[in-house]
CSV table of C-alpha atoms and ligand atoms in Angstrom, one decimal:
chain,number,residue,atom,x,y,z
A,1,UNK,CA,34.8,19.3,-2.1
A,2,UNK,CA,31.8,17.1,-2.8
A,3,UNK,CA,32.1,13.4,-2.6
A,4,UNK,CA,30.8,11.8,-5.8
A,5,UNK,CA,28.2,9.0,-5.6
A,6,UNK,CA,28.0,7.0,-8.8
A,7,UNK,CA,24.6,5.6,-9.5
A,8,UNK,CA,23.5,2.7,-11.7
A,9,UNK,CA,19.8,3.3,-12.5
A,10,UNK,CA,17.9,0.2,-13.7
A,11,UNK,CA,14.7,1.3,-15.3
A,12,UNK,CA,13.8,4.7,-16.9
A,13,UNK,CA,10.0,4.4,-16.8
A,14,UNK,CA,7.8,6.8,-14.9
A,15,UNK,CA,9.7,6.8,-11.6
A,16,UNK,CA,13.1,6.2,-13.1
A,17,UNK,CA,12.7,9.3,-15.3
A,18,UNK,CA,11.6,11.3,-12.3
A,19,UNK,CA,14.7,10.3,-10.4
A,20,UNK,CA,16.9,11.3,-13.3
A,21,UNK,CA,15.2,14.6,-13.9
A,22,UNK,CA,15.0,15.6,-10.2
A,23,UNK,CA,18.6,14.7,-9.6
A,24,UNK,CA,19.5,17.2,-12.4
A,25,UNK,CA,17.0,19.8,-11.0
A,26,UNK,CA,18.1,19.7,-7.4
A,27,UNK,CA,21.7,18.4,-7.7
A,28,UNK,CA,23.2,21.6,-6.2
A,29,UNK,CA,20.8,21.5,-3.3
A,30,UNK,CA,21.6,17.9,-2.6
A,31,UNK,CA,25.4,18.6,-2.8
A,32,UNK,CA,25.0,21.4,-0.3
A,33,UNK,CA,23.0,19.3,2.1
A,34,UNK,CA,24.7,16.0,1.8
A,35,UNK,CA,28.2,16.9,0.7
A,36,UNK,CA,27.7,14.5,-2.1
A,37,UNK,CA,27.3,14.9,-5.8
A,38,UNK,CA,25.0,12.3,-7.4
A,39,UNK,CA,26.1,11.2,-10.8
A,40,UNK,CA,24.0,8.8,-12.9
A,41,UNK,CA,26.8,6.7,-14.5
A,42,UNK,CA,24.8,4.1,-16.3
A,43,UNK,CA,21.1,3.5,-17.0
A,44,UNK,CA,19.7,0.1,-18.0
A,45,UNK,CA,16.6,0.2,-20.2
A,46,UNK,CA,14.8,-2.2,-22.6
A,47,UNK,CA,15.1,0.1,-25.6
A,48,UNK,CA,18.0,2.6,-25.9
A,49,UNK,CA,16.4,4.3,-29.0
A,50,UNK,CA,13.1,5.2,-27.3
A,51,UNK,CA,12.3,9.0,-27.3
A,52,UNK,CA,11.7,9.8,-23.6
A,53,UNK,CA,11.1,13.5,-24.0
A,54,UNK,CA,14.2,14.5,-22.2
A,55,UNK,CA,18.0,14.3,-22.8
A,56,UNK,CA,20.1,11.6,-21.5
A,57,UNK,CA,23.9,11.7,-22.4
A,58,UNK,CA,24.9,9.4,-25.2
A,59,UNK,CA,26.7,6.3,-24.0
A,60,UNK,CA,25.2,5.9,-20.6
A,61,UNK,CA,22.2,3.7,-21.7
A,62,UNK,CA,22.6,0.0,-21.8
A,63,UNK,CA,20.2,-2.8,-22.3
A,64,UNK,CA,21.9,-5.1,-19.9
A,65,UNK,CA,21.7,-4.4,-16.1
A,66,UNK,CA,24.8,-6.6,-15.6
A,67,UNK,CA,26.7,-3.6,-17.0
A,68,UNK,CA,25.7,-1.7,-13.9
A,69,UNK,CA,26.4,-4.5,-11.4
A,70,UNK,CA,29.8,-5.2,-13.0
A,71,UNK,CA,30.9,-1.6,-13.1
A,72,UNK,CA,33.5,-1.2,-10.2
A,73,UNK,CA,32.9,2.6,-10.2
A,74,UNK,CA,29.2,2.3,-9.4
A,75,UNK,CA,28.4,2.7,-5.7
A,76,UNK,CA,24.6,2.2,-5.6
A,77,UNK,CA,22.1,0.4,-7.9
A,78,UNK,CA,18.6,1.9,-8.1
A,79,UNK,CA,16.2,-0.8,-9.1
A,80,UNK,CA,13.1,0.6,-10.7
A,81,UNK,CA,12.3,-2.0,-13.4
A,82,UNK,CA,9.4,-3.5,-11.4
A,83,UNK,CA,8.1,-7.0,-11.6
A,84,UNK,CA,9.6,-9.7,-9.4
A,85,UNK,CA,11.7,-12.3,-11.3
A,86,UNK,CA,14.1,-10.1,-13.1
A,87,UNK,CA,14.2,-7.5,-10.3
A,88,UNK,CA,15.1,-10.3,-7.9
A,89,UNK,CA,18.0,-11.4,-10.0
A,90,UNK,CA,19.2,-7.8,-10.3
A,91,UNK,CA,19.0,-7.0,-6.6
A,92,UNK,CA,20.6,-10.3,-5.6
A,93,UNK,CA,23.4,-9.7,-8.1
A,94,UNK,CA,24.0,-6.2,-6.9
A,95,UNK,CA,24.0,-7.1,-3.2
A,96,UNK,CA,26.4,-10.0,-3.9
A,97,UNK,CA,28.7,-7.5,-5.8
A,98,UNK,CA,28.5,-5.4,-2.5
A,99,UNK,CA,26.7,-2.5,-4.1
A,100,UNK,CA,24.2,-0.6,-2.0
A,101,UNK,CA,20.7,-1.1,-3.4
A,102,UNK,CA,17.7,1.1,-3.5
A,103,UNK,CA,14.4,-0.4,-4.7
A,104,UNK,CA,10.8,0.9,-4.9
A,105,UNK,CA,9.6,-2.6,-5.6
A,106,UNK,CA,7.0,-3.6,-3.0
A,107,UNK,CA,6.0,-6.8,-4.8
A,108,UNK,CA,9.6,-8.0,-4.7
A,109,UNK,CA,10.0,-7.1,-1.0
A,110,UNK,CA,6.6,-8.7,0.0
A,111,UNK,CA,7.5,-11.9,-1.8
A,112,UNK,CA,11.3,-12.2,-1.1
A,113,UNK,CA,12.0,-9.5,1.5
A,114,UNK,CA,13.2,-11.9,4.2
A,115,UNK,CA,15.8,-13.4,1.8
A,116,UNK,CA,16.9,-10.1,0.4
A,117,UNK,CA,17.3,-8.5,3.9
A,118,UNK,CA,19.3,-11.6,5.0
A,119,UNK,CA,21.5,-11.3,1.8
A,120,UNK,CA,22.1,-7.6,2.4
A,121,UNK,CA,23.1,-8.3,6.0
A,122,UNK,CA,25.4,-11.2,4.9
A,123,UNK,CA,27.1,-8.9,2.3
A,124,UNK,CA,27.1,-6.1,4.8
A,125,UNK,CA,25.5,-3.6,2.3
A,126,UNK,CA,22.4,-1.6,2.9
A,127,UNK,CA,19.1,-2.2,1.1
A,128,UNK,CA,16.9,0.9,1.0
A,129,UNK,CA,13.2,1.0,0.0
A,130,UNK,CA,11.5,4.2,1.0
A,131,UNK,CA,9.7,4.4,-2.3
A,132,UNK,CA,8.1,1.0,-1.8
A,133,UNK,CA,5.4,2.3,0.5
A,134,UNK,CA,3.1,5.3,0.2
A,135,UNK,CA,5.0,7.1,-2.6
A,136,UNK,CA,6.3,10.5,-1.4
A,137,UNK,CA,5.4,9.9,2.3
A,138,UNK,CA,8.5,9.0,4.3
A,139,UNK,CA,6.7,6.3,6.2
A,140,UNK,CA,9.6,3.8,6.2
A,141,UNK,CA,11.8,6.3,7.8
A,142,UNK,CA,9.1,7.1,10.3
A,143,UNK,CA,8.7,3.6,11.5
A,144,UNK,CA,12.5,2.8,11.2
A,145,UNK,CA,13.9,6.0,12.7
A,146,UNK,CA,11.4,8.5,14.1
A,147,UNK,CA,9.3,5.9,16.0
A,148,UNK,CA,12.2,3.5,16.8
A,149,UNK,CA,11.4,3.8,20.6
A,150,UNK,CA,7.8,2.6,20.2
A,151,UNK,CA,5.9,-0.6,20.1
A,152,UNK,CA,3.7,-0.1,17.1
A,153,UNK,CA,0.2,-0.8,18.2
A,154,UNK,CA,-1.6,-0.2,14.9
A,155,UNK,CA,-1.3,1.2,11.4
A,156,UNK,CA,-4.3,2.2,9.3
A,157,UNK,CA,-3.3,3.3,5.8
A,158,UNK,CA,-4.7,4.6,2.6
A,159,UNK,CA,-1.7,3.2,0.7
A,160,UNK,CA,-2.8,2.8,-2.9
A,161,UNK,CA,-3.1,6.1,-4.7
A,162,UNK,CA,-4.8,4.7,-7.7
A,163,UNK,CA,-7.6,3.1,-5.6
A,164,UNK,CA,-8.0,6.3,-3.6
A,165,UNK,CA,-8.2,8.3,-6.8
A,166,UNK,CA,-10.9,6.0,-8.2
A,167,UNK,CA,-13.0,6.0,-5.0
A,168,UNK,CA,-12.7,9.8,-4.8
A,169,UNK,CA,-13.7,10.3,-8.5
A,170,UNK,CA,-16.6,7.9,-8.1
A,171,UNK,CA,-17.8,9.7,-5.0
A,172,UNK,CA,-17.2,13.3,-6.0
A,173,UNK,CA,-17.6,13.4,-9.8
A,174,UNK,CA,-20.1,10.4,-9.9
A,175,UNK,CA,-17.8,8.8,-12.5
A,176,UNK,CA,-18.1,5.1,-13.3
A,177,UNK,CA,-15.4,2.9,-12.0
A,178,UNK,CA,-13.9,2.2,-15.5
A,179,UNK,CA,-13.7,6.0,-16.4
A,180,UNK,CA,-12.0,6.8,-13.0
A,181,UNK,CA,-9.5,4.0,-13.5
A,182,UNK,CA,-8.6,5.3,-17.0
A,183,UNK,CA,-8.0,8.7,-15.6
A,184,UNK,CA,-5.6,7.3,-12.9
A,185,UNK,CA,-3.7,5.4,-15.6
A,186,UNK,CA,-3.4,8.5,-17.8
A,187,UNK,CA,-2.0,10.4,-14.8
A,188,UNK,CA,0.7,7.8,-14.3
A,189,UNK,CA,-0.5,6.6,-10.9
A,190,UNK,CA,-1.4,3.0,-11.8
A,191,UNK,CA,1.1,0.1,-12.0
A,192,UNK,CA,2.0,-1.2,-15.5
A,193,UNK,CA,-0.6,-3.9,-14.7
A,194,UNK,CA,-3.4,-2.0,-12.9
A,195,UNK,CA,-4.9,-5.2,-11.6
A,196,UNK,CA,-2.6,-5.0,-8.6
A,197,UNK,CA,-3.9,-1.5,-7.8
A,198,UNK,CA,-7.6,-2.3,-8.0
A,199,UNK,CA,-7.5,-5.8,-6.5
A,200,UNK,CA,-5.7,-4.6,-3.4
A,201,UNK,CA,-2.5,-6.6,-4.1
A,202,UNK,CA,-0.3,-3.5,-4.3
A,203,UNK,CA,-1.7,-2.2,-0.9
A,204,UNK,CA,-1.1,-5.7,0.5
A,205,UNK,CA,2.5,-5.7,-0.5
A,206,UNK,CA,3.0,-2.4,1.3
A,207,UNK,CA,1.1,-3.6,4.4
A,208,UNK,CA,3.4,-6.6,4.5
A,209,UNK,CA,6.5,-4.3,4.5
A,210,UNK,CA,5.0,-2.2,7.3
A,211,UNK,CA,4.1,-5.3,9.3
A,212,UNK,CA,7.7,-6.6,9.0
A,213,UNK,CA,9.2,-3.3,10.2
A,214,UNK,CA,6.7,-3.1,13.0
A,215,UNK,CA,6.7,-6.7,14.2
A,216,UNK,CA,9.7,-8.5,12.7
A,217,UNK,CA,7.4,-10.9,10.9
A,218,UNK,CA,7.3,-11.4,7.1
A,219,UNK,CA,3.7,-12.3,6.6
A,220,UNK,CA,3.3,-14.3,3.4
A,221,UNK,CA,1.2,-12.7,0.7
A,222,UNK,CA,-1.2,-15.6,0.8
A,223,UNK,CA,-1.8,-15.0,4.6
A,224,UNK,CA,-3.1,-11.5,3.9
A,225,UNK,CA,-6.8,-11.1,3.3
A,226,UNK,CA,-7.2,-8.8,0.3
A,227,UNK,CA,-10.1,-7.2,-1.3
A,228,UNK,CA,-9.8,-4.3,-3.7
A,229,UNK,CA,-12.0,-1.5,-5.1
A,230,UNK,CA,-13.1,-3.3,-8.2
A,231,UNK,CA,-16.5,-4.3,-6.8
A,232,UNK,CA,-17.3,-1.1,-4.9
A,233,UNK,CA,-20.5,0.4,-6.4
A,234,UNK,CA,-21.6,4.0,-6.4
A,235,UNK,CA,-24.7,2.9,-4.5
A,236,UNK,CA,-22.6,1.8,-1.6
A,237,UNK,CA,-20.6,5.0,-1.7
A,238,UNK,CA,-23.9,6.9,-1.5
A,239,UNK,CA,-25.4,4.8,1.2
A,240,UNK,CA,-22.2,5.0,3.3
A,241,UNK,CA,-22.3,8.8,2.9
A,242,UNK,CA,-25.9,8.9,4.2
A,243,UNK,CA,-24.8,6.8,7.2
A,244,UNK,CA,-22.0,9.3,8.0
A,245,UNK,CA,-19.1,7.4,6.4
A,246,UNK,CA,-16.7,7.5,3.4
A,247,UNK,CA,-15.5,4.3,1.7
A,248,UNK,CA,-11.7,4.0,1.7
A,249,UNK,CA,-9.4,1.1,0.7
A,250,UNK,CA,-7.6,0.6,4.1
A,251,UNK,CA,-4.5,-1.4,4.7
A,252,UNK,CA,-4.6,-2.5,8.4
A,253,UNK,CA,-1.6,-3.8,10.4
A,254,UNK,CA,-2.1,-4.3,14.1
A,255,UNK,CA,-1.2,-6.5,17.0
A,256,UNK,CA,-3.6,-8.0,19.5
A,257,UNK,CA,-3.0,-8.8,23.2
A,258,UNK,CA,-1.7,-12.3,22.3
A,259,UNK,CA,0.9,-10.9,19.9
A,260,UNK,CA,-1.0,-11.9,16.8
A,261,UNK,CA,-0.4,-9.7,13.8
A,262,UNK,CA,-3.4,-8.7,11.7
A,263,UNK,CA,-2.6,-7.7,8.1
A,264,UNK,CA,-5.4,-7.1,5.7
A,265,UNK,CA,-6.6,-4.8,2.9
A,266,UNK,CA,-10.3,-4.1,2.4
A,267,UNK,CA,-12.6,-1.3,1.3
A,268,UNK,CA,-13.9,0.0,4.6
A,269,UNK,CA,-16.3,2.6,5.9
A,270,UNK,CA,-14.4,5.4,7.8
A,271,UNK,CA,-16.4,8.0,9.8
A,272,UNK,CA,-16.8,11.1,7.7
A,273,UNK,CA,-15.4,13.3,10.5
A,274,UNK,CA,-12.2,11.2,10.8
A,275,UNK,CA,-9.2,12.8,9.0
A,276,UNK,CA,-8.7,9.7,6.8
A,277,UNK,CA,-12.1,10.3,5.3
A,278,UNK,CA,-10.9,13.5,3.8
A,279,UNK,CA,-7.8,12.0,2.1
A,280,UNK,CA,-8.8,12.3,-1.5
A,281,UNK,CA,-7.4,11.8,-5.0
A,282,UNK,CA,-4.0,10.2,-5.3
A,283,UNK,CA,-3.1,11.2,-1.8
A,284,UNK,CA,-2.2,8.5,0.8
A,285,UNK,CA,-2.3,8.8,4.5
A,286,UNK,CA,-1.0,6.5,7.2
A,287,UNK,CA,-2.1,6.6,10.8
A,288,UNK,CA,0.5,5.0,13.1
A,289,UNK,CA,-0.2,4.5,16.8
A,290,UNK,CA,2.9,3.8,19.0
A,291,UNK,CA,2.8,3.0,22.7
A,292,UNK,CA,5.1,6.0,23.5
A,293,UNK,CA,4.1,8.6,21.0
A,294,UNK,CA,0.3,7.8,20.7
A,295,UNK,CA,-1.5,8.6,17.5
A,296,UNK,CA,0.4,10.0,14.5
A,297,UNK,CA,-0.6,10.7,11.0
A,298,UNK,CA,1.4,11.1,7.7
A,299,UNK,CA,-0.1,12.5,4.5
A,300,UNK,CA,1.2,13.1,1.0
A,301,UNK,CA,1.1,12.0,-2.6
A,302,UNK,CA,1.1,8.2,-2.7
A,303,UNK,CA,2.0,7.7,-6.4
A,304,UNK,CA,3.3,9.6,-9.4
A,305,UNK,CA,6.7,10.5,-10.9
A,306,UNK,CA,7.9,13.3,-8.7
A,307,UNK,CA,6.5,12.2,-5.3
A,308,UNK,CA,8.0,8.7,-5.7
A,309,UNK,CA,11.3,9.9,-7.0
A,310,UNK,CA,11.5,12.2,-3.9
A,311,UNK,CA,11.5,9.0,-1.8
A,312,UNK,CA,14.2,7.4,-4.0
A,313,UNK,CA,16.4,10.5,-3.7
A,314,UNK,CA,16.1,10.4,0.1
A,315,UNK,CA,17.5,6.9,0.0
A,316,UNK,CA,20.3,8.1,-2.2
A,317,UNK,CA,21.1,10.7,0.5
A,318,UNK,CA,21.2,7.9,3.1
A,319,UNK,CA,23.4,5.8,0.7
A,320,UNK,CA,25.8,8.8,0.6
A,321,UNK,CA,25.9,9.1,4.3
A,322,UNK,CA,26.4,5.3,4.6
A,323,UNK,CA,29.6,5.5,2.5
A,324,UNK,CA,30.9,7.9,5.1
A,325,UNK,CA,29.8,5.9,8.1
A,326,UNK,CA,30.9,2.4,8.9
A,327,UNK,CA,28.0,1.9,11.3
A,328,UNK,CA,25.6,2.2,8.4
A,329,UNK,CA,22.7,4.6,7.9
A,330,UNK,CA,19.4,3.0,7.2
A,331,UNK,CA,17.6,2.6,10.5
A,332,UNK,CA,17.0,-0.8,12.2
A,333,UNK,CA,16.1,-4.1,10.6
A,334,UNK,CA,14.0,-6.2,12.9
A,335,UNK,CA,15.5,-9.4,14.0
A,336,UNK,CA,13.1,-10.6,16.7
A,337,UNK,CA,9.8,-12.2,15.6
A,338,UNK,CA,7.4,-10.4,17.9
A,339,UNK,CA,4.2,-12.0,16.7
A,340,UNK,CA,2.4,-14.6,14.5
A,341,UNK,CA,-0.1,-14.0,11.7
A,342,UNK,CA,-3.7,-13.8,12.8
A,343,UNK,CA,-6.3,-15.9,10.9
A,344,UNK,CA,-8.7,-13.5,9.1
A,345,UNK,CA,-11.8,-15.1,10.5
A,346,UNK,CA,-10.7,-14.1,14.0
A,347,UNK,CA,-10.2,-10.4,13.2
A,348,UNK,CA,-12.9,-8.2,14.7
A,349,UNK,CA,-14.7,-5.1,13.4
A,350,UNK,CA,-18.2,-3.7,12.8
A,351,UNK,CA,-19.7,-4.3,9.4
A,352,UNK,CA,-21.8,-2.6,6.8
A,353,UNK,CA,-24.1,-5.0,4.9
A,354,UNK,CA,-26.3,-4.3,1.9
A,355,UNK,CA,-28.8,-6.8,0.9
A,356,UNK,CA,-31.2,-6.9,-2.0
A,357,UNK,CA,-34.4,-8.3,-0.7
A,358,UNK,CA,-37.9,-9.0,-1.9
A,359,UNK,CA,-40.2,-6.3,-0.5
A,360,UNK,CA,-42.5,-8.6,1.5
A,361,UNK,CA,-43.6,-8.8,5.2
A,362,UNK,CA,-41.2,-10.3,7.7
A,363,UNK,CA,-38.0,-9.9,5.7
A,364,UNK,CA,-36.3,-7.7,8.3
A,365,UNK,CA,-37.3,-10.1,11.1
A,366,UNK,CA,-36.0,-13.1,9.2
A,367,UNK,CA,-32.7,-11.5,8.4
A,368,UNK,CA,-32.1,-10.0,11.8
A,369,UNK,CA,-32.9,-13.4,13.4
A,370,UNK,CA,-30.1,-15.1,11.4
A,371,UNK,CA,-27.6,-12.4,12.5
A,372,UNK,CA,-28.7,-12.7,16.2
A,373,UNK,CA,-28.3,-16.5,15.9
A,374,UNK,CA,-24.6,-15.9,15.1
A,375,UNK,CA,-24.3,-13.8,18.3
A,376,UNK,CA,-23.9,-10.5,16.3
A,377,UNK,CA,-25.5,-7.3,17.4
A,378,UNK,CA,-27.1,-4.8,15.0
A,379,UNK,CA,-26.6,-1.1,15.5
A,380,UNK,CA,-28.8,0.1,12.6
A,381,UNK,CA,-31.1,-1.0,9.9
A,382,UNK,CA,-32.1,1.2,6.9
A,383,UNK,CA,-34.3,0.7,4.0
A,384,UNK,CA,-34.4,3.5,1.4
A,385,UNK,CA,-37.5,4.0,-0.6
A,386,UNK,CA,-37.8,1.6,-3.5
A,387,UNK,CA,-37.3,3.1,-6.9
A,388,UNK,CA,-38.8,1.9,-10.2
A,389,UNK,CA,-40.4,-1.5,-10.6
A,390,UNK,CA,-37.7,-3.8,-9.5
A,391,UNK,CA,-39.0,-6.5,-7.2
A,392,UNK,CA,-35.8,-6.2,-5.1
A,393,UNK,CA,-35.1,-3.4,-2.7
A,394,UNK,CA,-32.0,-2.5,-0.8
A,395,UNK,CA,-31.7,-3.1,2.9
A,396,UNK,CA,-28.7,-1.9,4.8
A,397,UNK,CA,-27.5,-3.0,8.2
A,398,UNK,CA,-24.6,-1.9,10.4
A,399,UNK,CA,-23.5,-4.3,13.0
A,400,UNK,CA,-21.6,-4.1,16.3
A,401,UNK,CA,-18.1,-5.5,16.3
A,402,UNK,CA,-17.9,-9.2,15.5
A,403,UNK,CA,-15.5,-11.8,14.3
A,404,UNK,CA,-15.1,-11.8,10.5
A,405,UNK,CA,-15.7,-15.6,10.4
A,406,UNK,CA,-19.0,-15.2,12.3
A,407,UNK,CA,-20.1,-12.5,10.0
A,408,UNK,CA,-19.2,-14.5,6.9
A,409,UNK,CA,-21.1,-17.5,8.3
A,410,UNK,CA,-24.2,-15.3,9.0
A,411,UNK,CA,-24.1,-13.9,5.4
A,412,UNK,CA,-23.8,-17.4,4.0
A,413,UNK,CA,-27.1,-18.3,5.7
A,414,UNK,CA,-28.7,-15.0,4.7
A,415,UNK,CA,-27.8,-15.4,1.1
A,416,UNK,CA,-29.7,-18.7,1.0
A,417,UNK,CA,-32.9,-17.2,2.3
A,418,UNK,CA,-35.6,-17.1,-0.4
A,419,UNK,CA,-36.3,-13.4,0.4
A,420,UNK,CA,-32.7,-12.4,-0.6
A,421,UNK,CA,-32.3,-11.9,-4.3
A,422,UNK,CA,-28.6,-11.2,-4.9
A,423,UNK,CA,-25.2,-11.8,-3.2
A,424,UNK,CA,-24.8,-9.6,-0.1
A,425,UNK,CA,-22.3,-6.7,-0.1
A,426,UNK,CA,-20.3,-6.6,3.1
A,427,UNK,CA,-17.6,-4.0,4.1
A,428,UNK,CA,-15.9,-3.3,7.4
A,429,UNK,CA,-16.7,-0.3,9.4
A,430,UNK,CA,-13.5,1.0,11.0
A,431,UNK,CA,-14.2,3.4,13.8
A,432,UNK,CA,-10.5,4.1,14.2
A,433,UNK,CA,-10.5,4.5,17.9
A,434,UNK,CA,-13.3,7.2,17.7
B,501,HSE,N1,0.4,2.2,-8.2
B,501,HSE,C1,0.8,2.7,-7.0
B,501,HSE,C2,-0.4,3.4,-6.3
B,501,HSE,C3,2.0,3.5,-7.1
B,501,HSE,O1,-1.3,3.8,-7.0
B,501,HSE,O2,-0.3,3.7,-5.1
B,501,HSE,C4,2.7,3.7,-5.8
B,501,HSE,O3,3.1,2.6,-5.2
C-alpha cells in the first residue's frame, strides 16, 4: 500500500498551480514509482475566492500559511510564494516545526541560504530547491548527486529563460526589446517583477546557489558583478552575428588556480558554432566541467509552469524517500569553504567593444594606442560602412583576453577622447574552451 505524503502548498500562482495540476495528472505514476501518494492537504493563498480556472476542493484553501506550518499532519511545506521577507518567515517557521521544506525561491536562497541551510541542519530536516535554478533542468541534482565525485572547474549557464527568450526574439524576429519582454511576460516566463529577469538579478541568484554547491562559499549578492539584457541593442546582436557570435546572457561560476571563485552575470558573445549559441527561446542550458567527468551539458525549459513544477515534484519524490530513510535523501551540503570571491576587475576574458566615433583621419590609431597603453591586445577591428548623414560611425573591436579592470580603465580613457561621440558598449567574448 502507498505511503501518503501530506503537502502544505504555499502559493498557487503560476508554478504552484502547475504543481497542483501535475500532481493530479501524474499521481498514479508517482505512486507506482515512489511508493508514495502525494496529497495536497492545505494551500495558502492571498485570495481564496479567486477564479483560477481549475478546481480545488472546498476547504483546503487558507489565507494564513501558519495553518500549514501548525498542521501536525503535514509532512512537507512547498514554498512558492516568492519574494524574500515573507518567504523567509515561512521557511524558517516550517523548518523549526521540523517540516521538510521545498522552495523554488532563488532570491531567498541567494540572500539567506547560509542561514537557512544551517537551520535545516540544526533541525535535522531537509531543504530542497531543485526548482530554484534553471526551471525544469535538474541541475541541482546534477551537481549534488551525479557529479559528487568531481571538483567543479567551471559552470557557464544560460539560466534566465526570460532573457534568453528576449535575446532570441530580438535576433530572429527582429523585435524590439519591449515587445519581446511583453511576449515573455504573457507566456508566464518572467518573474512578478520582471526587473530581476532583465537586469540579471535572477540569473545572479541562481549563479550564487551553483557557486555554493560547487565551492562551499555563499557569495553575497553584492559581490556578484551583474549586467542584464536591458541595454543590449539589435545593432550589437547583428554585429556579433557578423563576427561569428551570438549574444547570450551568461552566468559564470569558476575557480582559478588560487582557489578564487568568480561569479558574474553578463551579456556575452558566444561562438556561433558552440552549442550554447543555439540555445534559444525560453530554454536554458548549463555547461559544467568537472575534473573527473570533463565537459557536460544540460538543456531544457528554464521557466514556465510545467517545467518548473516538474522540478518541484522531483523534490517531493526525494522528500518521500527521505521519510523512509533516516540517513536523508538530498545529496550533500558543502561544509568546507573551498575558495574566496574573486574581485571582478581581476577576472579575465576577451571583449567586444563598439564605439561611435567621428569619421575623421587617425581615429583608429588614437583608439588602438589607448588600448595598447593598457597592455591589451586587439584581435580585430571592423568598421561597417556609414549609413545616412550621422556624423558618428560605428567602430567595433575584439580584444585578446585581458583583466576586466584594465579593460574598464582603457574604455574610460577612450570615452574621454574628442573623436568618441557616445558611451562605449563593451561585452565579454567567451570562447568557452574552444
Ligand atoms: N523568471 C525566471 C526565468 C523563471 O525567466 O528564468 C525561472 O526561474
